[in-house]
CSV table of N, CA and C in Angstrom, one decimal:
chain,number,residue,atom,x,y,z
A,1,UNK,N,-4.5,7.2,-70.4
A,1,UNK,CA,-3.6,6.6,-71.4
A,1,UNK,C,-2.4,6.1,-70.6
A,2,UNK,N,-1.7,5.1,-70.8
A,2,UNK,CA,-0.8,4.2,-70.1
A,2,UNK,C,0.6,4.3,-71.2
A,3,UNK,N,1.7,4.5,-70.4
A,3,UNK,CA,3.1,4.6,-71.3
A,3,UNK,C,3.4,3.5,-71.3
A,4,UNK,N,3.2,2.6,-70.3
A,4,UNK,CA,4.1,1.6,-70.6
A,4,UNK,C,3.0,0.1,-70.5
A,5,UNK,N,3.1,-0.6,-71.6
A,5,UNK,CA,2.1,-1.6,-71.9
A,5,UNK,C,2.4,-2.4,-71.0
A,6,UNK,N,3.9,-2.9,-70.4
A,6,UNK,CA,4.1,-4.1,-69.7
A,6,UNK,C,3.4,-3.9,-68.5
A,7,UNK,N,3.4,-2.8,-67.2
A,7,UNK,CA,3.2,-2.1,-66.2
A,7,UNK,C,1.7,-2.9,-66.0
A,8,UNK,N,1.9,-3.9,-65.0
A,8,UNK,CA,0.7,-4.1,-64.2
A,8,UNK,C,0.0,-3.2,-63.4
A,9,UNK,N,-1.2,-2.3,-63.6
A,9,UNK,CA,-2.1,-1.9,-63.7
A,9,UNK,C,-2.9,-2.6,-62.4
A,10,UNK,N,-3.6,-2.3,-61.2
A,10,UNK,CA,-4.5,-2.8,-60.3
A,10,UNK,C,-6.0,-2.7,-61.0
A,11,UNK,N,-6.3,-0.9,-61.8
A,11,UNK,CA,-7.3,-0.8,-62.5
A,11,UNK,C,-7.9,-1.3,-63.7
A,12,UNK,N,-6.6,-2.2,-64.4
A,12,UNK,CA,-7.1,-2.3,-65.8
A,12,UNK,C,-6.9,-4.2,-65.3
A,13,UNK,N,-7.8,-5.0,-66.6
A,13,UNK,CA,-7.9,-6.1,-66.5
A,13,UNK,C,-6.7,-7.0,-67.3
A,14,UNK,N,-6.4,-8.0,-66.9
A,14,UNK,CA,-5.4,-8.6,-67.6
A,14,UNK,C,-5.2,-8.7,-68.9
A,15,UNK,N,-6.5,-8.8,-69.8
A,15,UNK,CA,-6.9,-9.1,-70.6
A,15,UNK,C,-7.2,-7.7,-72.1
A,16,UNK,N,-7.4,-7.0,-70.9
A,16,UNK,CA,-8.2,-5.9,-72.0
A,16,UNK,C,-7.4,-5.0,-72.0
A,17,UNK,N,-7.2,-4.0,-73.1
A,17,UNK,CA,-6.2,-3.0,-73.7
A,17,UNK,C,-6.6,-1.8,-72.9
A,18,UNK,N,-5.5,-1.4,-72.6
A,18,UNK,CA,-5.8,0.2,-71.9
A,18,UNK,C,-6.8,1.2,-72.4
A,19,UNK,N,-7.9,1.7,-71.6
A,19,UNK,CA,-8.3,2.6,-72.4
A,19,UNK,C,-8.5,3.9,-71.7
A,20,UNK,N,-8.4,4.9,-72.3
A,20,UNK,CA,-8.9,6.4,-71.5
A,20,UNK,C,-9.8,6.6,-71.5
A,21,UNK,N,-10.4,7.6,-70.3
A,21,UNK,CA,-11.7,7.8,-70.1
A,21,UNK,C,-11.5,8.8,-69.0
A,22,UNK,N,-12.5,9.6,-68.6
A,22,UNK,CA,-12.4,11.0,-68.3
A,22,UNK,C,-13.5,10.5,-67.0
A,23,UNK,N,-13.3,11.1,-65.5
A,23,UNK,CA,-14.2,11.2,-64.3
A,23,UNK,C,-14.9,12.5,-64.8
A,24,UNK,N,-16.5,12.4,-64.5
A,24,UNK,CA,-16.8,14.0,-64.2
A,24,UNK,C,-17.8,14.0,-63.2
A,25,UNK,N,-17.6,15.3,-62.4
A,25,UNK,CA,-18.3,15.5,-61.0
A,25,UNK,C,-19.4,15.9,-61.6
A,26,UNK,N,-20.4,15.3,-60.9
A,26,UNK,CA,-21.8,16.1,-61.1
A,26,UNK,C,-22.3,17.1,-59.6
A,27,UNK,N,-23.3,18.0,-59.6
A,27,UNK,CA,-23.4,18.1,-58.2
A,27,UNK,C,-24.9,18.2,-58.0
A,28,UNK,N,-25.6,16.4,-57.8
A,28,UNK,CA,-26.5,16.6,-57.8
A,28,UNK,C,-27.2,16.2,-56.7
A,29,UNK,N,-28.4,16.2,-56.4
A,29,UNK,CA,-28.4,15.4,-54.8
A,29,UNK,C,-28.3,14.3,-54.6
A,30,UNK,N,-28.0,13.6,-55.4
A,30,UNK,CA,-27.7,12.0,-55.6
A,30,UNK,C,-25.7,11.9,-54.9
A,31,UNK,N,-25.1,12.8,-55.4
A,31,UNK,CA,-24.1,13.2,-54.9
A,31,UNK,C,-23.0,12.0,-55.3
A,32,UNK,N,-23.6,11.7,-56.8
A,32,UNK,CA,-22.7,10.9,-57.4
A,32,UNK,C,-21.1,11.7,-58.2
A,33,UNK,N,-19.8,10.7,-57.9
A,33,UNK,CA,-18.8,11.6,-58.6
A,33,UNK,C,-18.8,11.1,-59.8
A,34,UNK,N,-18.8,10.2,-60.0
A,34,UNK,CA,-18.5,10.1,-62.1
A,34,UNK,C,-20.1,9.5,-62.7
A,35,UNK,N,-19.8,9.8,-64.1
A,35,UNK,CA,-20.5,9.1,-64.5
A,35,UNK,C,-20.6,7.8,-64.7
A,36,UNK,N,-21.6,7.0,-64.8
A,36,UNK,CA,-21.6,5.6,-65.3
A,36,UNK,C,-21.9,5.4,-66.9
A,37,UNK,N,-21.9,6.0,-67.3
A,37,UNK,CA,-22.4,5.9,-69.1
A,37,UNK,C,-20.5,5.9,-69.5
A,38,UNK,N,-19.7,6.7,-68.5
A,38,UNK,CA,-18.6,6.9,-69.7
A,38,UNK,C,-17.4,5.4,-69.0
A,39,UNK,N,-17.9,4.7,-68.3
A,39,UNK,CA,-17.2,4.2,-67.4
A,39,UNK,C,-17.3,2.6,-68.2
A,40,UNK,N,-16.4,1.4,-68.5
A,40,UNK,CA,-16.4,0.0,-69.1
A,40,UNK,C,-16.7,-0.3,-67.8
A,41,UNK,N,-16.9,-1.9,-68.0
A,41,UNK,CA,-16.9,-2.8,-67.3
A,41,UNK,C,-16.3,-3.3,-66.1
A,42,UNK,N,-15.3,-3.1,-66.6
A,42,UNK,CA,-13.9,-3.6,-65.9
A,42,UNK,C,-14.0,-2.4,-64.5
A,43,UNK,N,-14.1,-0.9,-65.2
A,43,UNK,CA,-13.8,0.2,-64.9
A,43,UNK,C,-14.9,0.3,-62.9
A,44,UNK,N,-15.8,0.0,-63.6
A,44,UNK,CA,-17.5,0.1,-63.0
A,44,UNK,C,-16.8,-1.1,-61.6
A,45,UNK,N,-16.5,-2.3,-62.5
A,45,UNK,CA,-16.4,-3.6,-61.4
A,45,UNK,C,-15.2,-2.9,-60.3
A,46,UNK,N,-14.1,-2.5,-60.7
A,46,UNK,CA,-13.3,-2.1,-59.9
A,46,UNK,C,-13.5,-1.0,-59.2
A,47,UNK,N,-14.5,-0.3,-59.2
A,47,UNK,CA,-14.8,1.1,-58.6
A,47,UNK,C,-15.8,0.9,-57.7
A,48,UNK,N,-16.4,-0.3,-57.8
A,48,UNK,CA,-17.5,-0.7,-57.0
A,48,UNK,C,-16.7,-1.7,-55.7
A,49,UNK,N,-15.6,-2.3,-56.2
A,49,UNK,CA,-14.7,-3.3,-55.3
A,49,UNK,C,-14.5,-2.3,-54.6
A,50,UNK,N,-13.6,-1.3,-55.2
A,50,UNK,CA,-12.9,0.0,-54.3
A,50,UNK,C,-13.8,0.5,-53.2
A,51,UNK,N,-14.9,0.9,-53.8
A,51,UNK,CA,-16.4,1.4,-53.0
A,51,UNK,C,-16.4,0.6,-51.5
A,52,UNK,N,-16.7,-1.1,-52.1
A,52,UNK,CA,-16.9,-1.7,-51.1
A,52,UNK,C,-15.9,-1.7,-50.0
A,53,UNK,N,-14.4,-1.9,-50.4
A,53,UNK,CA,-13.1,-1.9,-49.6
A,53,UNK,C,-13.2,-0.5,-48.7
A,54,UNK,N,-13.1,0.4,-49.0
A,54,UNK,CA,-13.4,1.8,-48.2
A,54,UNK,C,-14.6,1.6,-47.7
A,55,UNK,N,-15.5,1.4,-48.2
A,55,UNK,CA,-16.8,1.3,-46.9
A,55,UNK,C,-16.1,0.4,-45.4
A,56,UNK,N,-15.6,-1.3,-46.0
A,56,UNK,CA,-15.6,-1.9,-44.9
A,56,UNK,C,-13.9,-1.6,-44.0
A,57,UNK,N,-13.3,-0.8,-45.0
A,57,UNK,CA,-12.4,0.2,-44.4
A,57,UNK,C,-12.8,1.0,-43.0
A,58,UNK,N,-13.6,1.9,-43.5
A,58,UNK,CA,-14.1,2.8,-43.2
A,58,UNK,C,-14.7,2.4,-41.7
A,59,UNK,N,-15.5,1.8,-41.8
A,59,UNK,CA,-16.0,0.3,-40.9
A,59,UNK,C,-15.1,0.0,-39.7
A,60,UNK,N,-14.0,-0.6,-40.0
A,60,UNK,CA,-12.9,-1.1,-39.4
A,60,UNK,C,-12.4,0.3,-38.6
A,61,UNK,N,-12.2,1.4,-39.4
A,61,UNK,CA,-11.7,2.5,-38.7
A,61,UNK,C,-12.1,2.8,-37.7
A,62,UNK,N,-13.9,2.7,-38.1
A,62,UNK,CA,-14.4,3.0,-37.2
A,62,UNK,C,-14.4,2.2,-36.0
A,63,UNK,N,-14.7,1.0,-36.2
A,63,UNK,CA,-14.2,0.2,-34.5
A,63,UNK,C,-12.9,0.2,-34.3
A,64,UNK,N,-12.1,0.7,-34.8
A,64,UNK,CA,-10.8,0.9,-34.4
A,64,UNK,C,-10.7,2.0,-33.3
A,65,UNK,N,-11.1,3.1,-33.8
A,65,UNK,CA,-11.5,4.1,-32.9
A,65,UNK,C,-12.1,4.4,-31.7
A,66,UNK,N,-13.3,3.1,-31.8
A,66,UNK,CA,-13.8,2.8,-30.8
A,66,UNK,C,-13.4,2.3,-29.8
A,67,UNK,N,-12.7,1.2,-30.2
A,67,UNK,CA,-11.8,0.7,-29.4
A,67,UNK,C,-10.7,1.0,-28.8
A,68,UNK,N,-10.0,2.0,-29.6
A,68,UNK,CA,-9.2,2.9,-28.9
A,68,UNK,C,-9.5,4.3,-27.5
A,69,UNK,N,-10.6,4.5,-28.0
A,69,UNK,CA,-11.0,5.3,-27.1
A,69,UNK,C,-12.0,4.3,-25.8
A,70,UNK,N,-12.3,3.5,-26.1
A,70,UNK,CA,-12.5,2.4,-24.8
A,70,UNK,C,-11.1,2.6,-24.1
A,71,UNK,N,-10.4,2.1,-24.5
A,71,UNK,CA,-8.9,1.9,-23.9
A,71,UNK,C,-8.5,2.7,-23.5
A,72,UNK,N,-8.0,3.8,-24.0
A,72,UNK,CA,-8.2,5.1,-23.3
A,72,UNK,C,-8.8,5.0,-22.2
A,73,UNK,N,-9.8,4.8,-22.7
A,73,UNK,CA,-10.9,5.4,-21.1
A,73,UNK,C,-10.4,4.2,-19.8
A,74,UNK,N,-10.3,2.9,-20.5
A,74,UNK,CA,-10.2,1.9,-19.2
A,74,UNK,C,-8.5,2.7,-19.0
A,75,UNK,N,-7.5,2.8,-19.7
A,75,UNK,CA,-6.1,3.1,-19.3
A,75,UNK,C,-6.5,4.5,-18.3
A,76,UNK,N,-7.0,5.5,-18.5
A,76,UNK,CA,-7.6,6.2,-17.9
A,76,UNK,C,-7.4,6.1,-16.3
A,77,UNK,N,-9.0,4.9,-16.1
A,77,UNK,CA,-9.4,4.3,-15.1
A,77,UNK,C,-7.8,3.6,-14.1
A,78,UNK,N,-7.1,3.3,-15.2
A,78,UNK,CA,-6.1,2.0,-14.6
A,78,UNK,C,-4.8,3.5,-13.4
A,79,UNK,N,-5.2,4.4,-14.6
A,79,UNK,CA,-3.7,5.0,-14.2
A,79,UNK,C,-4.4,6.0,-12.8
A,80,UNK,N,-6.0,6.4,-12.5
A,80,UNK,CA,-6.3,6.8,-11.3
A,80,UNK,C,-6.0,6.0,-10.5
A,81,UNK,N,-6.3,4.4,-10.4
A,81,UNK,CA,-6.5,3.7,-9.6
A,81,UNK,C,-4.6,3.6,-9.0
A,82,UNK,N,-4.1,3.7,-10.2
A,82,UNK,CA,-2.5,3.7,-9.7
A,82,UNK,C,-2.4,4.9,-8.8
A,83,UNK,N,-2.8,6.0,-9.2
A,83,UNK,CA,-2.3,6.9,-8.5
A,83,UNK,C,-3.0,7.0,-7.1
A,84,UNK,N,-4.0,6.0,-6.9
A,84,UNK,CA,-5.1,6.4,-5.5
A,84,UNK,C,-4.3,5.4,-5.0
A,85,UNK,N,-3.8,4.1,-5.6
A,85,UNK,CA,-2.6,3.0,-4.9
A,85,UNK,C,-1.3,4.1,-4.3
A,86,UNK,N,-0.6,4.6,-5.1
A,86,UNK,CA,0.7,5.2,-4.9
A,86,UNK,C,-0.1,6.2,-3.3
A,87,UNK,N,-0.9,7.2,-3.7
A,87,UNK,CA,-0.7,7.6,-2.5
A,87,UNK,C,-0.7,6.8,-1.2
A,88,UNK,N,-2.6,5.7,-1.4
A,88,UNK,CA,-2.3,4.9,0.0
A,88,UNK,C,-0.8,4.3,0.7
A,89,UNK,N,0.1,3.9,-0.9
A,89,UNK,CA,1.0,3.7,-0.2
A,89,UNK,C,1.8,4.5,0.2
A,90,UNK,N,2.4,5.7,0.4
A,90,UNK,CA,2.6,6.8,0.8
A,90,UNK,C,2.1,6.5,2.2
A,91,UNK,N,0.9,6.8,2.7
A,91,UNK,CA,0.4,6.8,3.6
A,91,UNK,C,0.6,5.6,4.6
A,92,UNK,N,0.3,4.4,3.4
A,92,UNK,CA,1.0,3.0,4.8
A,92,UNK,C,2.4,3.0,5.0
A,93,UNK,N,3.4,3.8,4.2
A,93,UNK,CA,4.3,3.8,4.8
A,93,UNK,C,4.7,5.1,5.7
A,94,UNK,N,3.9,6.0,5.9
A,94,UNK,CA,3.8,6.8,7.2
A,94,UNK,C,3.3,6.2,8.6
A,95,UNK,N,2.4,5.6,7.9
A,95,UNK,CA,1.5,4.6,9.2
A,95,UNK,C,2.6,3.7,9.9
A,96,UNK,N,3.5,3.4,8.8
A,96,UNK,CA,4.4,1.8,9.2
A,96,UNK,C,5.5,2.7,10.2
A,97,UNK,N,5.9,4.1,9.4
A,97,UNK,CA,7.3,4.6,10.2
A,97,UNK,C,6.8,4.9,11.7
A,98,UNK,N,5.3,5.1,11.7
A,98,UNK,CA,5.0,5.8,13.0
A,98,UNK,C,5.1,4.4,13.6
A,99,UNK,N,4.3,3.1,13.8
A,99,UNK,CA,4.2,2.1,14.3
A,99,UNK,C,5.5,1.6,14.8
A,100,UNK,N,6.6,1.7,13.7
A,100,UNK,CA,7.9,1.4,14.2
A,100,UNK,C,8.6,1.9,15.3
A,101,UNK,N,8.5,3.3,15.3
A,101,UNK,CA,8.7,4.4,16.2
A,101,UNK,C,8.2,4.0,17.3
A,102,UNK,N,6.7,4.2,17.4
A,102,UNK,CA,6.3,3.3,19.3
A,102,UNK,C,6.4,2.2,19.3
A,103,UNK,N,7.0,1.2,18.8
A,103,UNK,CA,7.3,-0.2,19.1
A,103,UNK,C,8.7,0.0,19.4
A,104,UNK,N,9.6,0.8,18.7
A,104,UNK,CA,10.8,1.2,19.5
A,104,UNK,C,11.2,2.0,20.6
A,105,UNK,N,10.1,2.7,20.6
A,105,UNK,CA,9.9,3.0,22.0
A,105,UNK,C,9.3,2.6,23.2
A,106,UNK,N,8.3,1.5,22.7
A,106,UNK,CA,7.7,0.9,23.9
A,106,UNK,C,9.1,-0.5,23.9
A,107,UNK,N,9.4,-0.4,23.7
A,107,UNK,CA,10.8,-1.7,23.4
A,107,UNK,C,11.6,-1.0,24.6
A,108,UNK,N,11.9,0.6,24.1
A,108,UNK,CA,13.1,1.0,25.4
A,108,UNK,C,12.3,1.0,26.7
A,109,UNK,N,11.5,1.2,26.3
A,109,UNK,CA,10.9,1.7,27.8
A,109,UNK,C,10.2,0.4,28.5
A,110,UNK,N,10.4,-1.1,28.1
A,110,UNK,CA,10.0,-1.9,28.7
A,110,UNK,C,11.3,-2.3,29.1
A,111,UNK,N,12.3,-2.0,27.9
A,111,UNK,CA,14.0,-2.3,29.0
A,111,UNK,C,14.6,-1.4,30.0
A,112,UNK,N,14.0,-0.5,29.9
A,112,UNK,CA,14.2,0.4,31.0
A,112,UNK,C,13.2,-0.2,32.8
A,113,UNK,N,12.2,-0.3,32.3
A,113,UNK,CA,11.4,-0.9,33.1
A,113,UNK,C,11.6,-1.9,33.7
A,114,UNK,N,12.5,-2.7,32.9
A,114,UNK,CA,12.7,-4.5,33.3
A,114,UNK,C,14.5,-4.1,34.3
A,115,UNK,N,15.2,-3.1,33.4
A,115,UNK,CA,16.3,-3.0,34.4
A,115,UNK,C,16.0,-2.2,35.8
A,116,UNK,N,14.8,-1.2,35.9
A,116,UNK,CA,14.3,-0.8,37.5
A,116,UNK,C,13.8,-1.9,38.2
A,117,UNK,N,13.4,-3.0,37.0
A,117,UNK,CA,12.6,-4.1,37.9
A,117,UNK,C,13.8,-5.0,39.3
A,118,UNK,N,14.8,-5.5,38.3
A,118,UNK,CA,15.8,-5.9,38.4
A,118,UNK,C,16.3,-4.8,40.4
A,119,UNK,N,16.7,-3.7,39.8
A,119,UNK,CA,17.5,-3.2,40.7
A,119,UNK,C,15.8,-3.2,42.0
A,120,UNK,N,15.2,-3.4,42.1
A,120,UNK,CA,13.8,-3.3,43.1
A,120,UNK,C,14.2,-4.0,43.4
A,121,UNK,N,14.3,-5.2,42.4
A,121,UNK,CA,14.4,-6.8,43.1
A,121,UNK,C,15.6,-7.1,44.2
A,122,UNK,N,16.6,-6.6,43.4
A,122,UNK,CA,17.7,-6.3,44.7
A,122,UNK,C,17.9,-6.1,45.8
A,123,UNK,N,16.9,-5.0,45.7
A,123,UNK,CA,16.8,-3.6,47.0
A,123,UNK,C,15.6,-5.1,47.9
A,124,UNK,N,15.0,-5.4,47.2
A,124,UNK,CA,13.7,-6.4,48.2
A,124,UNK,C,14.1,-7.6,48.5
A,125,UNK,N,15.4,-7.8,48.0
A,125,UNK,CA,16.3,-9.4,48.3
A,125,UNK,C,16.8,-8.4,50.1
A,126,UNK,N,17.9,-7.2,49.9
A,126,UNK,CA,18.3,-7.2,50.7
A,126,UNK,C,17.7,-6.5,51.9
A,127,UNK,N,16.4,-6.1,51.7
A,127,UNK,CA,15.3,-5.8,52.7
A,127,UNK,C,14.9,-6.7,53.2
A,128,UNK,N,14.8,-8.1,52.5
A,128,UNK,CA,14.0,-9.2,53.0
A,128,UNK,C,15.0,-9.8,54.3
A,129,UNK,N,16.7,-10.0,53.8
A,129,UNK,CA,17.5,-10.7,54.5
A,129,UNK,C,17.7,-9.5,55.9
A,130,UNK,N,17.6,-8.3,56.1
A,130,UNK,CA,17.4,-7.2,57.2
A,130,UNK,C,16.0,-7.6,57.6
A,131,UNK,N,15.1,-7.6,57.6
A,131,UNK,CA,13.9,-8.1,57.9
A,131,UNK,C,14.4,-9.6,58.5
A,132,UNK,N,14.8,-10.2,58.1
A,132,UNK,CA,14.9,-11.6,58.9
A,132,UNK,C,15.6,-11.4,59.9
A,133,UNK,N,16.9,-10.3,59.8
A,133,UNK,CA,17.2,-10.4,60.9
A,133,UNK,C,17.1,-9.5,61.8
A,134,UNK,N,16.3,-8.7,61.7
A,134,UNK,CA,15.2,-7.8,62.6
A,134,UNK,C,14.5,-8.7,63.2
A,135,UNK,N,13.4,-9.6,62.6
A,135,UNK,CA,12.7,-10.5,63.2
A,135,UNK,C,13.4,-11.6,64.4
A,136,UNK,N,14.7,-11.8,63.6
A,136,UNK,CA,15.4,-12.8,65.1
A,136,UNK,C,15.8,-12.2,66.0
A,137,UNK,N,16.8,-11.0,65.8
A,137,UNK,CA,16.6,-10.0,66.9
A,137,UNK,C,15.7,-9.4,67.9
A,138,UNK,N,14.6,-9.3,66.9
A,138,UNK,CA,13.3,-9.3,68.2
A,138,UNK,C,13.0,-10.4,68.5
A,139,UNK,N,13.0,-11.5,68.2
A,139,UNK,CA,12.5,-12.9,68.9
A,139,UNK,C,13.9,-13.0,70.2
A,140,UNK,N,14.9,-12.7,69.7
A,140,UNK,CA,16.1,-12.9,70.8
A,140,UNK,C,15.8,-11.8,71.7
A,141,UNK,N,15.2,-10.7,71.3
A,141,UNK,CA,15.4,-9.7,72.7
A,141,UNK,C,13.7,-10.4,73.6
A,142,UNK,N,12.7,-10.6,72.5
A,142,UNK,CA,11.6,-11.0,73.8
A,142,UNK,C,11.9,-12.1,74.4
A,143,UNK,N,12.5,-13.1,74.3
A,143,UNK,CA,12.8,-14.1,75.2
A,143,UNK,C,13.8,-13.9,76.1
A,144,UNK,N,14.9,-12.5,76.0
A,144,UNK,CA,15.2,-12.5,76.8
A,144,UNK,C,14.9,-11.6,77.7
A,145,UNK,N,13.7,-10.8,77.4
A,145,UNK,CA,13.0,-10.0,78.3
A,145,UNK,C,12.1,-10.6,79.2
A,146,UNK,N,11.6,-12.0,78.9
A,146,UNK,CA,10.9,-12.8,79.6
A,146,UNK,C,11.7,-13.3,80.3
A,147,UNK,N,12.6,-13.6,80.0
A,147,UNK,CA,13.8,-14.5,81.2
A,147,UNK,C,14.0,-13.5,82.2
A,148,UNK,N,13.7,-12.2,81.4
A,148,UNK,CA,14.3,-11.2,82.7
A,148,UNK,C,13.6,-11.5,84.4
A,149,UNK,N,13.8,-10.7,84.9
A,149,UNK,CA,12.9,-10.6,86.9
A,149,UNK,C,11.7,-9.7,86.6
A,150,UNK,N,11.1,-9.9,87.0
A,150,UNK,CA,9.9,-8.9,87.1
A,150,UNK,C,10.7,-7.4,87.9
A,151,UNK,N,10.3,-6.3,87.5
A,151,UNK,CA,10.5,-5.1,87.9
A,151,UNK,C,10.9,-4.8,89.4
A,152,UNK,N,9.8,-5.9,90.2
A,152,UNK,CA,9.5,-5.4,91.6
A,152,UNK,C,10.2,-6.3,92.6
A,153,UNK,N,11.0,-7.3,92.1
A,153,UNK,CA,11.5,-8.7,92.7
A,153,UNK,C,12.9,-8.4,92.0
A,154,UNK,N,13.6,-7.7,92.8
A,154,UNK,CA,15.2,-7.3,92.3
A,154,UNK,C,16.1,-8.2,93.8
A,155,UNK,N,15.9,-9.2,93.7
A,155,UNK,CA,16.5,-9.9,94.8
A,155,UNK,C,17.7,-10.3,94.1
A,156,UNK,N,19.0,-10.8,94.9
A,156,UNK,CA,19.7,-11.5,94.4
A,156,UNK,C,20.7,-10.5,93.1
A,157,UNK,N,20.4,-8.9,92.8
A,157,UNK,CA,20.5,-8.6,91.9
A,157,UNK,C,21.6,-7.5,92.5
A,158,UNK,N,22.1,-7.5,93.9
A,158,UNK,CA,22.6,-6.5,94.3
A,158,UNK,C,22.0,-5.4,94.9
A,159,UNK,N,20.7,-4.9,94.7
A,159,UNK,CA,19.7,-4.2,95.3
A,159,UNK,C,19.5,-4.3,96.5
A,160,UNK,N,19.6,-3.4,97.8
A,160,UNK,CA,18.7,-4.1,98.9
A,160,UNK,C,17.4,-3.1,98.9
A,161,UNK,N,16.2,-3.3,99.8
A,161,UNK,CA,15.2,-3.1,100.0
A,161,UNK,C,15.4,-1.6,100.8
A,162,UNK,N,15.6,-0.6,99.8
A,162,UNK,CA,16.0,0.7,100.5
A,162,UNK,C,15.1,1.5,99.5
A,163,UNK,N,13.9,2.7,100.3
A,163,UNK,CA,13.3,2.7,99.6
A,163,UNK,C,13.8,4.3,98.7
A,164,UNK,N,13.4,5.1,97.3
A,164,UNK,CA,14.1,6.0,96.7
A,164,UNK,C,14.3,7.1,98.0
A,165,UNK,N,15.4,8.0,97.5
A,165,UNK,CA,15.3,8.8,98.1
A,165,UNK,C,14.2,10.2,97.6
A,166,UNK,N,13.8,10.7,99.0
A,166,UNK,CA,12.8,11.9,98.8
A,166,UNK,C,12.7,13.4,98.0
A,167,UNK,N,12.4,13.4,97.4
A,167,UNK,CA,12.6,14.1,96.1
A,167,UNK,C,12.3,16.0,96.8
């Protein structure tokens, strides 16, 4: 029964006057809830729409669900693969701090090397210029060893022909 006549109704038809009527559960293996004998037209048409609406409801839920739990599963998938990314990166940046490390140390130690080079090179500039003049020094002493007298021909040198004395 309906209080208020004006009150648009989803269940009742535009046209037709409210009427009462009673659901009753049966419990049979058919597993129908009302009857159809106590039910109008209108009643039947709209219960059957309803029917249909919740089945394809129902329907939709269900691919909803499905599809949610897909997603799930790929978000899932997304958030391991982040976390196998985050570690490797973790790791290339241990890899990077160590690389940096021996490049800054093969850095010192090639300036280190380049400044012993330097002071070698020095030491072998002023080796080289003593060596030249070692070398003319000995060319000036053998030519004047050659100019010298033979040992046994001391003429003219102050010497006379007197032979050692006897030991």
């Amino acid at each position: 029964y309906m209080e208020n006549d004006e009150e648009n109704h989803a269940l009742v038809a535009d046209e037709e006057a409210p009427t009462e009527f009673a659901l009753m559960a049966k419990t049979s293996a058919e597993s129908e809830v009302f009857d159809n004998s106590l039910c109008s037209k209108a009643c039947k048409k709209n219960t059957d729409s309803l029917n249909s609406k919740i089945t394809e409801l129902t329907d939709k839920l269900s691919d909803s669900k499905n599809m949610i739990y897909h997603y799930r599963l790929g978000l899932s998938q997304v958030e391991a693969r982040l976390v196998e990314h985050r570690n490797q990166k973790v790791k290339y940046y241990e890899k990077i701090k160590v690389l940096e490390f021996k490049v800054e140390s093969r850095a010192n130690c090639i300036k280190s090397l380049t400044k012993e080079l330097e002071l070698i090179k020095k030491e072998k500039e002023g080796l080289d210029s003593k060596l030249a003049g070692f070398q003319i020094a000995s060319k000036d002493l053998d030519s004047l060893l050659e100019s010298q007298r033979l040992d046994k021909n001391k003429e003219g040198l102050g010497y006379n022909a007197v032979p050692p004395p006897p030991a």
